[in-house]
Short mmCIF file of C-alpha atoms and ligand atoms in Angstrom, two decimals:
data_model
loop_
_atom_site.label_atom_id
_atom_site.label_comp_id
_atom_site.label_asym_id
_atom_site.label_seq_id
_atom_site.Cartn_x
_atom_site.Cartn_y
_atom_site.Cartn_z
CA MET A 1 -0.21 0.24 -0.17
CA TYR A 2 1.51 3.31 -1.43
CA ASP A 3 1.05 6.53 1.43
CA PHE A 4 -1.40 8.53 2.16
CA SER A 5 -3.06 11.42 4.06
CA TYR A 6 -6.28 9.68 6.75
CA HIS A 7 -9.00 12.18 6.46
CA LYS A 8 -12.11 10.26 9.47
CA PRO A 9 -15.00 13.52 9.71
CA SER A 10 -18.00 13.83 11.72
CA SER A 11 -20.46 15.15 8.95
CA LEU A 12 -21.05 14.86 5.79
CA ALA A 13 -20.33 18.15 4.90
CA GLU A 14 -16.64 18.07 6.37
CA ALA A 15 -16.88 14.53 3.86
CA ALA A 16 -17.75 16.54 1.18
CA LYS A 17 -14.79 19.08 2.25
CA ALA A 18 -12.38 16.51 2.86
CA LEU A 19 -12.25 15.28 -0.95
CA GLY A 20 -13.02 18.61 -2.69
CA SER A 21 -9.46 19.50 -1.21
CA ALA A 22 -7.76 16.71 -1.69
CA GLU A 23 -6.03 16.48 -4.57
CA ASP A 24 -7.02 12.94 -6.26
CA GLY A 25 -9.12 11.79 -2.02
CA LYS A 26 -11.33 8.56 -1.96
CA LEU A 27 -14.04 7.66 -0.17
CA MET A 28 -13.75 5.33 3.25
CA ALA A 29 -17.21 2.94 3.93
CA GLY A 30 -15.68 -0.41 4.99
CA GLY A 31 -12.76 -0.53 3.02
CA MET A 32 -13.77 -4.56 2.08
CA THR A 33 -12.98 -3.28 -1.27
CA LEU A 34 -11.23 0.18 -1.01
CA ILE A 35 -8.09 -1.55 1.51
CA PRO A 36 -7.71 -4.80 -0.83
CA THR A 37 -7.67 -2.44 -4.11
CA LEU A 38 -4.60 0.04 -1.53
CA LYS A 39 -2.99 -3.44 -1.00
CA GLN A 40 -2.37 -4.22 -4.28
CA ARG A 41 -1.77 -0.80 -5.56
CA LEU A 42 -4.20 -0.59 -7.65
CA ALA A 43 -4.85 2.08 -6.20
CA ARG A 44 -2.81 5.49 -5.24
CA PRO A 45 -5.10 7.99 -3.61
CA SER A 46 -3.59 10.86 -1.89
CA ASP A 47 -6.10 11.32 0.88
CA VAL A 48 -8.16 8.39 1.82
CA ILE A 49 -11.36 9.47 3.46
CA ASP A 50 -13.58 7.24 6.55
CA LEU A 51 -17.22 8.04 6.67
CA GLY A 52 -17.31 5.60 10.06
CA GLY A 53 -17.19 9.01 12.09
CA ILE A 54 -20.35 10.00 10.41
CA VAL A 55 -23.31 9.55 12.73
CA GLU A 56 -26.05 10.98 9.16
CA LEU A 57 -24.77 7.56 6.97
CA LYS A 58 -26.38 5.74 9.17
CA GLY A 59 -29.55 3.93 9.90
CA ILE A 60 -32.60 2.43 8.73
CA ARG A 61 -36.06 3.60 8.75
CA ARG A 62 -39.11 3.10 7.16
CA ALA A 63 -40.68 7.17 6.34
CA GLY A 64 -44.57 6.00 4.94
CA ASN A 65 -44.34 3.13 2.10
CA ALA A 66 -40.69 2.77 1.90
CA LEU A 67 -37.51 2.05 2.79
CA VAL A 68 -34.83 4.15 3.25
CA ILE A 69 -31.42 2.57 4.60
CA GLY A 70 -28.89 4.88 5.18
CA ALA A 71 -25.01 4.92 2.90
CA MET A 72 -23.47 3.64 5.57
CA ALA A 73 -25.21 0.11 7.47
CA ARG A 74 -23.04 -2.81 6.95
CA HIS A 75 -24.24 -5.71 5.56
CA ALA A 76 -25.05 -7.30 8.78
CA GLU A 77 -27.06 -4.19 10.07
CA VAL A 78 -29.16 -5.11 6.67
CA ALA A 79 -29.72 -8.37 7.60
CA HIS A 80 -30.82 -8.05 10.97
CA SER A 81 -33.04 -5.47 11.35
CA ASP A 82 -36.03 -6.50 12.13
CA VAL A 83 -37.70 -2.71 10.69
CA VAL A 84 -36.48 -4.74 6.83
CA ARG A 85 -37.31 -8.52 7.34
CA SER A 86 -41.27 -6.68 8.00
CA ALA A 87 -40.71 -4.12 5.34
CA ILE A 88 -38.77 -5.20 2.60
CA PRO A 89 -37.09 -9.08 3.74
CA ALA A 90 -36.01 -9.98 0.35
CA LEU A 91 -33.41 -7.26 1.46
CA ALA A 92 -32.62 -9.04 4.65
CA GLU A 93 -31.81 -12.23 2.95
CA LEU A 94 -29.24 -10.67 0.29
CA ALA A 95 -27.72 -9.55 2.96
CA GLU A 96 -27.49 -12.29 4.85
CA GLY A 97 -26.03 -13.77 1.87
CA ILE A 98 -23.76 -11.44 0.36
CA GLY A 99 -19.88 -13.29 1.45
CA ASP A 100 -18.92 -13.85 5.04
CA PRO A 101 -19.44 -13.36 8.42
CA GLN A 102 -16.99 -11.39 8.60
CA VAL A 103 -17.43 -8.48 5.06
CA ARG A 104 -21.23 -8.90 6.28
CA ASN A 105 -20.21 -6.65 9.42
CA ARG A 106 -17.68 -4.16 7.52
CA GLY A 107 -19.07 -3.92 4.03
CA THR A 108 -21.84 -1.22 3.57
CA ILE A 109 -24.62 -0.91 1.37
CA GLY A 110 -23.10 2.26 0.14
CA GLY A 111 -19.94 0.87 -0.40
CA SER A 112 -21.34 -2.07 -2.66
CA ILE A 113 -23.24 0.67 -4.66
CA ALA A 114 -20.72 3.19 -5.51
CA ASN A 115 -18.33 0.06 -6.38
CA ALA A 116 -20.54 -1.65 -9.26
CA ASP A 117 -18.72 -4.43 -8.90
CA PRO A 118 -20.66 -6.12 -11.73
CA ALA A 119 -20.82 -9.32 -9.84
CA ALA A 120 -22.52 -8.04 -6.12
CA ASP A 121 -25.86 -8.48 -5.28
CA TYR A 122 -27.19 -4.95 -3.16
CA PRO A 123 -27.71 -3.33 -7.78
CA ALA A 124 -30.29 -6.58 -7.90
CA ALA A 125 -32.39 -4.68 -5.59
CA VAL A 126 -31.04 -1.54 -6.30
CA VAL A 127 -32.24 -1.90 -9.57
CA GLY A 128 -35.21 -4.91 -8.73
CA LEU A 129 -37.32 -2.38 -6.78
CA GLY A 130 -36.54 0.43 -8.84
CA ALA A 131 -35.06 2.12 -6.04
CA THR A 132 -33.71 6.22 -5.14
CA VAL A 133 -29.53 6.89 -4.41
CA GLU A 134 -29.40 9.33 -2.80
CA THR A 135 -26.16 11.53 -2.45
CA ASN A 136 -25.39 14.46 -0.79
CA LYS A 137 -26.60 16.37 -4.03
CA ARG A 138 -29.26 15.20 -6.02
CA LYS A 139 -31.54 11.43 -6.10
CA ILE A 140 -30.57 9.58 -9.25
CA ALA A 141 -33.05 6.78 -9.80
CA ALA A 142 -31.95 2.93 -9.98
CA ASP A 143 -32.29 2.66 -14.10
CA ASP A 144 -29.86 5.87 -13.83
CA PHE A 145 -28.07 4.91 -11.70
CA PHE A 146 -25.24 1.70 -12.22
CA LYS A 147 -23.64 3.03 -15.86
CA GLY A 148 -21.51 -0.12 -16.62
CA LEU A 149 -18.73 -2.30 -15.14
CA PHE A 150 -17.16 -0.76 -11.78
CA GLU A 151 -19.56 2.45 -13.29
CA THR A 152 -22.24 4.90 -11.52
CA ALA A 153 -23.58 7.91 -11.99
CA LEU A 154 -22.07 9.60 -9.39
CA GLU A 155 -19.87 13.10 -10.17
CA ASP A 156 -16.57 13.46 -8.59
CA GLY A 157 -17.39 15.22 -5.05
CA GLU A 158 -20.32 13.10 -4.77
CA ILE A 159 -20.93 10.77 -1.47
CA VAL A 160 -24.39 8.12 -1.64
CA THR A 161 -26.30 9.16 1.45
CA ALA A 162 -29.30 6.38 1.68
CA VAL A 163 -31.21 4.17 -0.63
CA SER A 164 -34.29 4.89 -0.36
CA PHE A 165 -36.90 1.43 -1.53
CA PRO A 166 -39.81 1.15 -1.89
CA ILE A 167 -41.83 -1.07 -0.55
CA PRO A 168 -43.37 -4.32 -2.75
CA GLU A 169 -46.55 -6.35 -2.74
CA LYS A 170 -43.49 -9.18 -3.01
CA ALA A 171 -40.00 -9.43 -4.10
CA ALA A 172 -37.42 -12.50 -3.99
CA TYR A 173 -33.41 -12.76 -4.77
CA MET A 174 -32.05 -16.20 -6.08
CA LYS A 175 -28.19 -16.07 -7.02
CA PHE A 176 -26.55 -18.86 -7.74
CA PRO A 177 -22.76 -17.68 -5.81
CA ASN A 178 -19.19 -17.99 -6.62
CA PRO A 179 -18.61 -21.03 -4.24
CA ALA A 180 -15.63 -19.24 -3.10
CA SER A 181 -16.40 -15.74 -2.84
CA ARG A 182 -20.45 -15.81 -2.61
CA TYR A 183 -20.00 -13.01 -5.01
CA ALA A 184 -22.79 -13.81 -7.59
CA ILE A 185 -22.46 -15.54 -10.74
CA VAL A 186 -25.74 -14.97 -12.10
CA GLY A 187 -27.92 -12.95 -8.99
CA ALA A 188 -31.77 -12.81 -10.17
CA PHE A 189 -34.01 -10.36 -8.43
CA VAL A 190 -37.61 -10.04 -8.87
CA ALA A 191 -40.04 -7.58 -6.63
CA LYS A 192 -44.10 -7.28 -7.74
CA THR A 193 -44.90 -3.48 -7.01
CA GLY A 194 -48.49 -1.98 -7.87
CA GLY A 195 -47.38 -0.83 -10.45
CA GLY A 196 -46.74 -3.53 -12.40
CA VAL A 197 -43.06 -6.34 -12.34
CA ARG A 198 -39.60 -5.40 -12.22
CA VAL A 199 -36.99 -8.81 -13.01
CA ALA A 200 -33.14 -7.19 -12.75
CA VAL A 201 -29.96 -9.49 -12.78
CA THR A 202 -26.44 -8.95 -11.20
CA GLY A 203 -23.84 -11.37 -12.36
CA ALA A 204 -24.54 -12.56 -15.29
CA GLY A 205 -23.21 -9.12 -17.91
CA PRO A 206 -20.56 -5.74 -16.91
CA SER A 207 -23.66 -4.84 -14.45
CA VAL A 208 -26.88 -5.35 -13.00
CA PHE A 209 -29.58 -5.01 -16.86
CA ARG A 210 -33.38 -6.18 -16.45
CA VAL A 211 -35.14 -8.29 -18.32
CA ALA A 212 -38.66 -6.83 -19.72
CA ALA A 213 -39.43 -9.44 -21.71
CA MET A 214 -39.87 -11.07 -18.25
CA GLU A 215 -41.10 -8.35 -16.57
CA GLN A 216 -44.80 -8.11 -18.70
CA ALA A 217 -45.47 -12.60 -19.10
CA LEU A 218 -45.05 -11.72 -14.34
CA ALA A 219 -47.64 -8.75 -14.91
CA LYS A 220 -49.93 -11.01 -17.23
CA SER A 221 -49.37 -14.71 -14.55
CA PHE A 222 -46.52 -14.14 -11.75
CA THR A 223 -45.70 -17.30 -11.63
CA PRO A 224 -42.21 -19.23 -12.50
CA ASP A 225 -44.01 -21.36 -15.92
CA ALA A 226 -44.39 -17.62 -16.99
CA ILE A 227 -41.49 -16.62 -17.80
CA LYS A 228 -39.31 -20.08 -18.30
CA ASP A 229 -39.70 -19.93 -21.98
CA ILE A 230 -38.33 -16.83 -22.02
CA LYS A 231 -34.42 -16.09 -22.50
CA VAL A 232 -31.47 -13.52 -22.09
CA ALA A 233 -28.71 -13.22 -25.35
CA ALA A 234 -25.48 -14.92 -24.31
CA ASP A 235 -23.69 -12.25 -26.41
CA GLY A 236 -22.23 -10.33 -24.11
CA LEU A 237 -22.56 -11.80 -21.10
CA ASN A 238 -19.06 -12.18 -18.35
CA ALA A 239 -18.02 -15.08 -19.54
CA ASP A 240 -14.85 -16.74 -17.46
CA ILE A 241 -12.75 -19.26 -14.98
CA HIS A 242 -16.38 -19.79 -13.15
CA ALA A 243 -18.77 -19.71 -15.97
CA SER A 244 -19.46 -19.36 -20.20
CA ALA A 245 -21.55 -16.89 -21.22
CA GLU A 246 -23.77 -19.29 -22.51
CA TYR A 247 -24.07 -20.51 -19.02
CA ARG A 248 -25.08 -17.26 -17.25
CA ALA A 249 -27.37 -17.23 -19.97
CA HIS A 250 -29.18 -20.67 -18.69
CA LEU A 251 -28.90 -19.47 -15.21
CA VAL A 252 -30.34 -16.41 -15.31
CA THR A 253 -34.17 -17.96 -16.82
CA VAL A 254 -33.14 -20.01 -14.07
CA MET A 255 -32.50 -18.43 -10.92
CA ALA A 256 -35.74 -15.55 -11.67
CA ARG A 257 -37.47 -18.74 -12.16
CA ARG A 258 -36.75 -18.89 -9.12
CA ALA A 259 -37.04 -16.04 -7.35
CA VAL A 260 -41.16 -16.14 -8.81
CA ALA A 261 -41.47 -18.78 -7.09
CA ALA A 262 -39.93 -17.65 -3.32
CA ALA A 263 -41.65 -14.57 -4.22
CA ALA A 264 -45.00 -16.19 -4.33
CA GLY A 265 -44.12 -18.40 -1.68
CA MET B 1 2.08 11.11 7.88
CA PRO B 2 3.15 9.01 10.54
CA SER B 3 -0.03 9.34 13.95
CA SER B 4 -0.54 8.43 16.95
CA VAL B 5 -3.02 5.98 17.47
CA ARG B 6 -4.89 4.87 20.70
CA MET B 7 -6.99 1.78 21.45
CA THR B 8 -7.96 -1.30 24.00
CA VAL B 9 -6.63 -4.34 23.33
CA ASN B 10 -8.01 -7.59 25.49
CA GLY B 11 -8.58 -4.78 28.17
CA LYS B 12 -5.89 -2.28 28.38
CA ALA B 13 -5.38 0.43 27.32
CA VAL B 14 -2.26 1.06 24.07
CA SER B 15 -1.26 3.48 22.30
CA GLY B 16 1.12 4.25 18.86
CA THR B 17 2.92 5.46 16.32
CA VAL B 18 1.19 4.33 12.68
CA GLU B 19 1.15 5.29 9.69
CA PRO B 20 -2.50 5.74 7.83
CA ARG B 21 -1.65 2.47 6.29
CA THR B 22 -0.64 0.22 7.98
CA LEU B 23 -3.17 -2.82 9.28
CA LEU B 24 -4.76 -3.18 12.97
CA VAL B 25 -2.90 -6.92 12.07
CA GLN B 26 0.09 -5.08 11.65
CA PHE B 27 -0.55 -2.57 14.55
CA LEU B 28 -1.53 -5.90 17.45
CA ARG B 29 1.75 -7.81 15.62
CA GLU B 30 4.56 -5.76 14.48
CA HIS B 31 3.64 -2.81 17.16
CA LEU B 32 2.68 -4.51 20.40
CA GLY B 33 4.26 -8.06 19.60
CA LEU B 34 0.50 -9.94 19.30
CA THR B 35 1.31 -13.19 17.20
CA GLY B 36 -1.57 -15.35 18.29
CA THR B 37 -3.40 -12.72 15.07
CA HIS B 38 -1.62 -14.13 11.76
CA VAL B 39 -2.17 -13.81 8.76
CA GLY B 40 -3.06 -16.13 6.06
CA CYS B 41 -4.11 -15.24 2.32
CA ASP B 42 -3.92 -11.35 3.17
CA THR B 43 -6.44 -10.64 0.36
CA SER B 44 -9.77 -10.87 2.54
CA GLN B 45 -10.62 -14.43 2.25
CA CYS B 46 -8.69 -16.92 4.77
CA GLY B 47 -9.84 -15.74 7.96
CA ALA B 48 -6.58 -16.23 9.34
CA CYS B 49 -6.43 -12.31 10.91
CA VAL B 50 -10.24 -12.40 12.22
CA VAL B 51 -10.03 -10.34 15.54
CA HIS B 52 -13.20 -8.67 18.06
CA VAL B 53 -13.82 -4.76 17.46
CA ASP B 54 -16.50 -3.14 19.65
CA GLY B 55 -18.01 -6.91 20.27
CA VAL B 56 -18.13 -7.94 16.61
CA SER B 57 -15.98 -10.27 14.60
CA VAL B 58 -13.69 -8.33 11.37
CA LYS B 59 -10.19 -9.11 10.04
CA SER B 60 -8.09 -6.93 10.88
CA CYS B 61 -6.04 -7.48 7.82
CA THR B 62 -9.19 -5.60 5.93
CA MET B 63 -9.23 -2.43 8.00
CA LEU B 64 -6.72 0.12 9.22
CA ALA B 65 -5.16 0.65 12.82
CA VAL B 66 -6.49 4.14 12.68
CA GLN B 67 -9.60 3.45 12.75
CA ALA B 68 -9.76 0.94 15.27
CA GLU B 69 -8.88 4.64 17.46
CA GLY B 70 -10.36 4.33 20.67
CA ALA B 71 -12.43 0.11 19.95
CA LYS B 72 -12.01 -2.39 22.29
CA VAL B 73 -10.11 -4.85 20.64
CA THR B 74 -9.77 -8.54 21.72
CA THR B 75 -7.72 -11.47 19.96
CA ILE B 76 -6.63 -14.96 21.15
CA GLU B 77 -4.54 -13.40 23.62
CA GLY B 78 -6.91 -12.18 25.50
CA LEU B 79 -9.08 -15.48 25.68
CA ALA B 80 -7.68 -17.24 28.74
CA ASN B 81 -8.56 -15.96 31.73
CA GLY B 82 -7.14 -18.28 34.72
CA GLY B 83 -7.78 -21.33 32.43
CA LEU B 84 -8.80 -21.63 28.67
CA HIS B 85 -11.31 -20.16 27.76
CA PRO B 86 -14.47 -22.22 26.47
CA MET B 87 -14.27 -22.36 22.93
CA GLN B 88 -10.23 -22.89 23.46
CA ALA B 89 -10.59 -26.31 25.10
CA ALA B 90 -12.73 -26.73 23.42
CA PHE B 91 -10.68 -26.77 20.32
CA HIS B 92 -8.01 -28.62 22.21
CA GLU B 93 -10.31 -31.45 23.30
CA HIS B 94 -11.94 -32.91 20.14
CA HIS B 95 -8.59 -31.69 18.42
CA GLY B 96 -9.87 -28.83 16.20
CA LEU B 97 -6.26 -28.31 14.53
CA GLN B 98 -3.81 -30.05 12.52
CA CYS B 99 -1.09 -27.38 11.79
CA GLY B 100 -2.76 -24.32 13.46
CA PHE B 101 -1.83 -21.58 11.58
CA CYS B 102 -6.16 -20.77 11.07
CA THR B 103 -7.28 -21.23 14.69
CA PRO B 104 -6.98 -18.21 16.29
CA GLY B 105 -9.34 -17.22 13.33
CA MET B 106 -11.48 -20.20 13.39
CA ILE B 107 -12.02 -19.39 17.54
CA MET B 108 -12.79 -15.50 17.32
CA SER B 109 -14.97 -15.92 15.21
CA ALA B 110 -16.71 -18.86 16.60
CA ILE B 111 -17.33 -17.20 19.85
CA ASP B 112 -18.77 -14.17 17.63
CA LEU B 113 -20.75 -16.93 16.25
CA VAL B 114 -22.25 -18.57 19.60
CA LYS B 115 -22.83 -14.79 20.32
CA HIS B 116 -25.48 -14.69 17.79
CA ASN B 117 -26.71 -18.25 18.32
CA SER B 118 -26.42 -19.59 21.43
CA ASP B 119 -26.98 -23.32 20.43
CA PRO B 120 -26.11 -23.07 16.58
CA SER B 121 -26.46 -26.58 14.07
CA GLU B 122 -23.34 -28.32 12.47
CA GLN B 123 -24.90 -26.89 9.18
CA GLU B 124 -24.99 -23.47 10.44
CA ILE B 125 -21.21 -23.34 12.23
CA ARG B 126 -20.74 -24.93 8.66
CA GLU B 127 -22.72 -21.69 7.11
CA TRP B 128 -20.44 -19.39 9.53
CA LEU B 129 -17.18 -20.60 8.48
CA GLU B 130 -17.49 -19.29 4.81
CA GLY B 131 -14.68 -16.20 6.36
CA ASN B 132 -12.56 -19.28 7.83
CA ILE B 133 -9.99 -21.20 5.64
CA CYS B 134 -8.81 -24.59 7.00
CA ARG B 135 -6.12 -26.02 4.54
CA CYS B 136 -5.12 -29.61 6.83
CA THR B 137 -8.37 -31.21 8.31
CA GLY B 138 -11.48 -31.04 6.57
CA TYR B 139 -13.08 -28.80 8.85
CA HIS B 140 -15.26 -32.07 10.59
CA ASN B 141 -13.28 -31.39 13.94
CA ILE B 142 -13.26 -27.83 13.88
CA VAL B 143 -17.17 -28.46 13.68
CA LYS B 144 -16.94 -30.84 16.98
CA SER B 145 -14.98 -28.55 18.27
CA ILE B 146 -17.51 -25.37 17.97
CA LYS B 147 -20.77 -27.20 18.68
CA ALA B 148 -18.94 -28.38 22.14
CA GLY B 149 -17.58 -24.86 23.10
CA ALA B 150 -20.71 -23.81 22.33
CA ALA B 151 -21.97 -26.03 25.18
CA ALA B 152 -19.95 -25.39 27.54
CA MET B 153 -19.89 -21.59 26.77
CA ARG B 154 -23.93 -22.15 28.15
CA GLY B 155 -23.01 -23.94 30.24
CA ALA B 156 -20.67 -20.88 31.60
CA THR B 157 -23.39 -18.56 31.29
CA LYS B 158 -25.48 -20.42 32.94
C1 LIG C 301 -14.14 -12.51 0.74
C2 LIG C 301 -15.62 -10.55 -0.22
C3 LIG C 301 -16.32 -11.46 0.02
C4 LIG C 301 -17.18 -10.69 -0.81
N1 LIG C 301 -18.87 -11.68 -1.60
C5 LIG C 301 -19.58 -10.71 -2.24
C6 LIG C 301 -20.70 -11.03 -2.33
O1 LIG C 301 -21.28 -12.50 -1.83
N2 LIG C 301 -21.58 -10.71 -2.17
C7 LIG C 301 -21.26 -9.05 -2.73
O2 LIG C 301 -22.31 -7.99 -3.76
N3 LIG C 301 -20.40 -8.23 -2.43
C8 LIG C 301 -19.51 -9.49 -1.78
N4 LIG C 301 -18.56 -8.31 -1.56
C9 LIG C 301 -18.02 -6.81 -1.37
C10 LIG C 301 -18.51 -6.24 0.12
O3 LIG C 301 -19.99 -7.01 0.03
C11 LIG C 301 -18.21 -4.74 0.26
O4 LIG C 301 -19.59 -4.55 0.42
C12 LIG C 301 -18.20 -4.34 -1.00
O5 LIG C 301 -16.39 -4.90 -1.02
C13 LIG C 301 -17.73 -3.04 -0.38
O6 LIG C 301 -17.57 -2.59 0.22
P1 LIG C 301 -17.18 -0.89 1.29
O7 LIG C 301 -18.77 -1.16 1.67
O8 LIG C 301 -16.58 -1.09 2.59
O9 LIG C 301 -17.41 -0.66 0.91
P2 LIG C 301 -15.49 0.29 0.38
O10 LIG C 301 -14.26 -0.84 0.72
O11 LIG C 301 -14.51 1.39 1.48
O12 LIG C 301 -15.66 1.30 -0.75
C14 LIG C 301 -15.54 1.21 -2.34
C15 LIG C 301 -15.47 1.85 -2.93
O13 LIG C 301 -17.09 2.46 -2.76
C16 LIG C 301 -16.82 3.92 -2.56
N5 LIG C 301 -17.56 4.01 -1.53
C17 LIG C 301 -17.74 4.81 0.13
N6 LIG C 301 -18.63 4.78 -0.04
C18 LIG C 301 -18.77 5.41 -0.69
C19 LIG C 301 -20.36 6.65 -0.45
N7 LIG C 301 -20.69 5.59 0.98
N8 LIG C 301 -20.27 7.29 -1.63
C20 LIG C 301 -20.02 7.40 -2.42
N9 LIG C 301 -18.93 6.50 -2.70
C21 LIG C 301 -18.82 5.31 -1.78
C22 LIG C 301 -15.01 4.03 -2.30
O14 LIG C 301 -14.16 5.44 -2.73
C23 LIG C 301 -15.07 2.73 -2.83
O15 LIG C 301 -14.19 3.50 -4.23
C24 LIG C 301 -16.66 -9.51 -0.64
C25 LIG C 301 -15.94 -8.55 -0.23
C26 LIG C 301 -15.00 -9.56 0.16
C27 LIG C 301 -14.18 -9.17 0.50
#
């Protein structure tokens, strides 16, 4: 790891200021991606700004028909929160399935979505539930947030403060985990709301994506059979030592069907 | 730029001068001489470096020492109180180790599990150990040890 200056601001305003005045500043949430990246010398920030001391970024609350999760909420907190378990149990289960207990004790929702790893779990829930990402500057709709491989709509100096999830009628997340890391080889989040059905897939492509044909079929009949013949094309999907693009394409339908079965059941 | 850091380790107030990039595990091992906490993979996966920070298990190779400013840290050295901790005794009794390299992390992780779930099933133990890798044992005796350790800990708190 190269050396850097360390800051631990106690307010969002101070954090934004520290980030703005740094030559090449990096925010740190739980460090679960950032620290390994620094260790490998894949990044060389001049300043690291630790968000761990900012109360405004913490906490989980219900606000009308939405569940608002602070950017610094740890995966373990989301997994064990009674508020999450009663509002959107699928989200608690998704959080419980991330990595391992020690990763869940440190990793955060803000860090996960800002990082936009193609195999991360939260992006599927953010897009699948049509959530809104709140930052210190604006609100960003889920469909506009994830832009590509490790790429988001966040601008320089922008800090995720919370994610607001509308509460669905039914939802479930199913993933085929990488047996070593638990990252999603393919994960599908399915949600049924008053406004229709959303199906969001992570792990399969460079970034989370929706499957319109499945959404339409499920809006007519919310059953696993309704989507059993709907396939996504393998073109452009991820291929690596763990799974070929064709296998991932196959898994999209399998995981989506399982998610519908779990949500409907 | 080096800065000072203070925390409580195994009940004792400690302080030191570290660079911001100093990892918590380096601070524990190299500054405090607490070499019971091991560095295995150094890539946040194997769990040999698990310690407790403010009561929860974390990988000390993936945390900066400065992030633990003001925290209460417990390492494997802080468990024995007169005799071995019940979880240590269970690993000893059931031979939950071969080479022993992963053992401190296994024990710290297991104690965190028992805090959440005082009577874990074999399946729950195996799932919890997702972040602790052992390359010798095939885990059988580790799981057995944790089951026995949990029972002993339940007994100890009655
Ligand atoms: C062994 C291991 C297994 C894992 N398995 C899984 C898995 O199965 N599924 C999964 O989804 N994830 C997995 N992860 C990732 C983990 O869930 C973390 O959420 C993820 O690494 C982000 O970590 P963090 O929250 O600590 O953010 P950090 O590492 O601190 O930050 C990550 C990035 O986000 C930026 N950032 C952080 N917070 C903000 C913010 N509020 N606003 C703007 N930018 C911000 C940082 O600058 C940095 O670029 C795993 C990680 C490890 C180490």
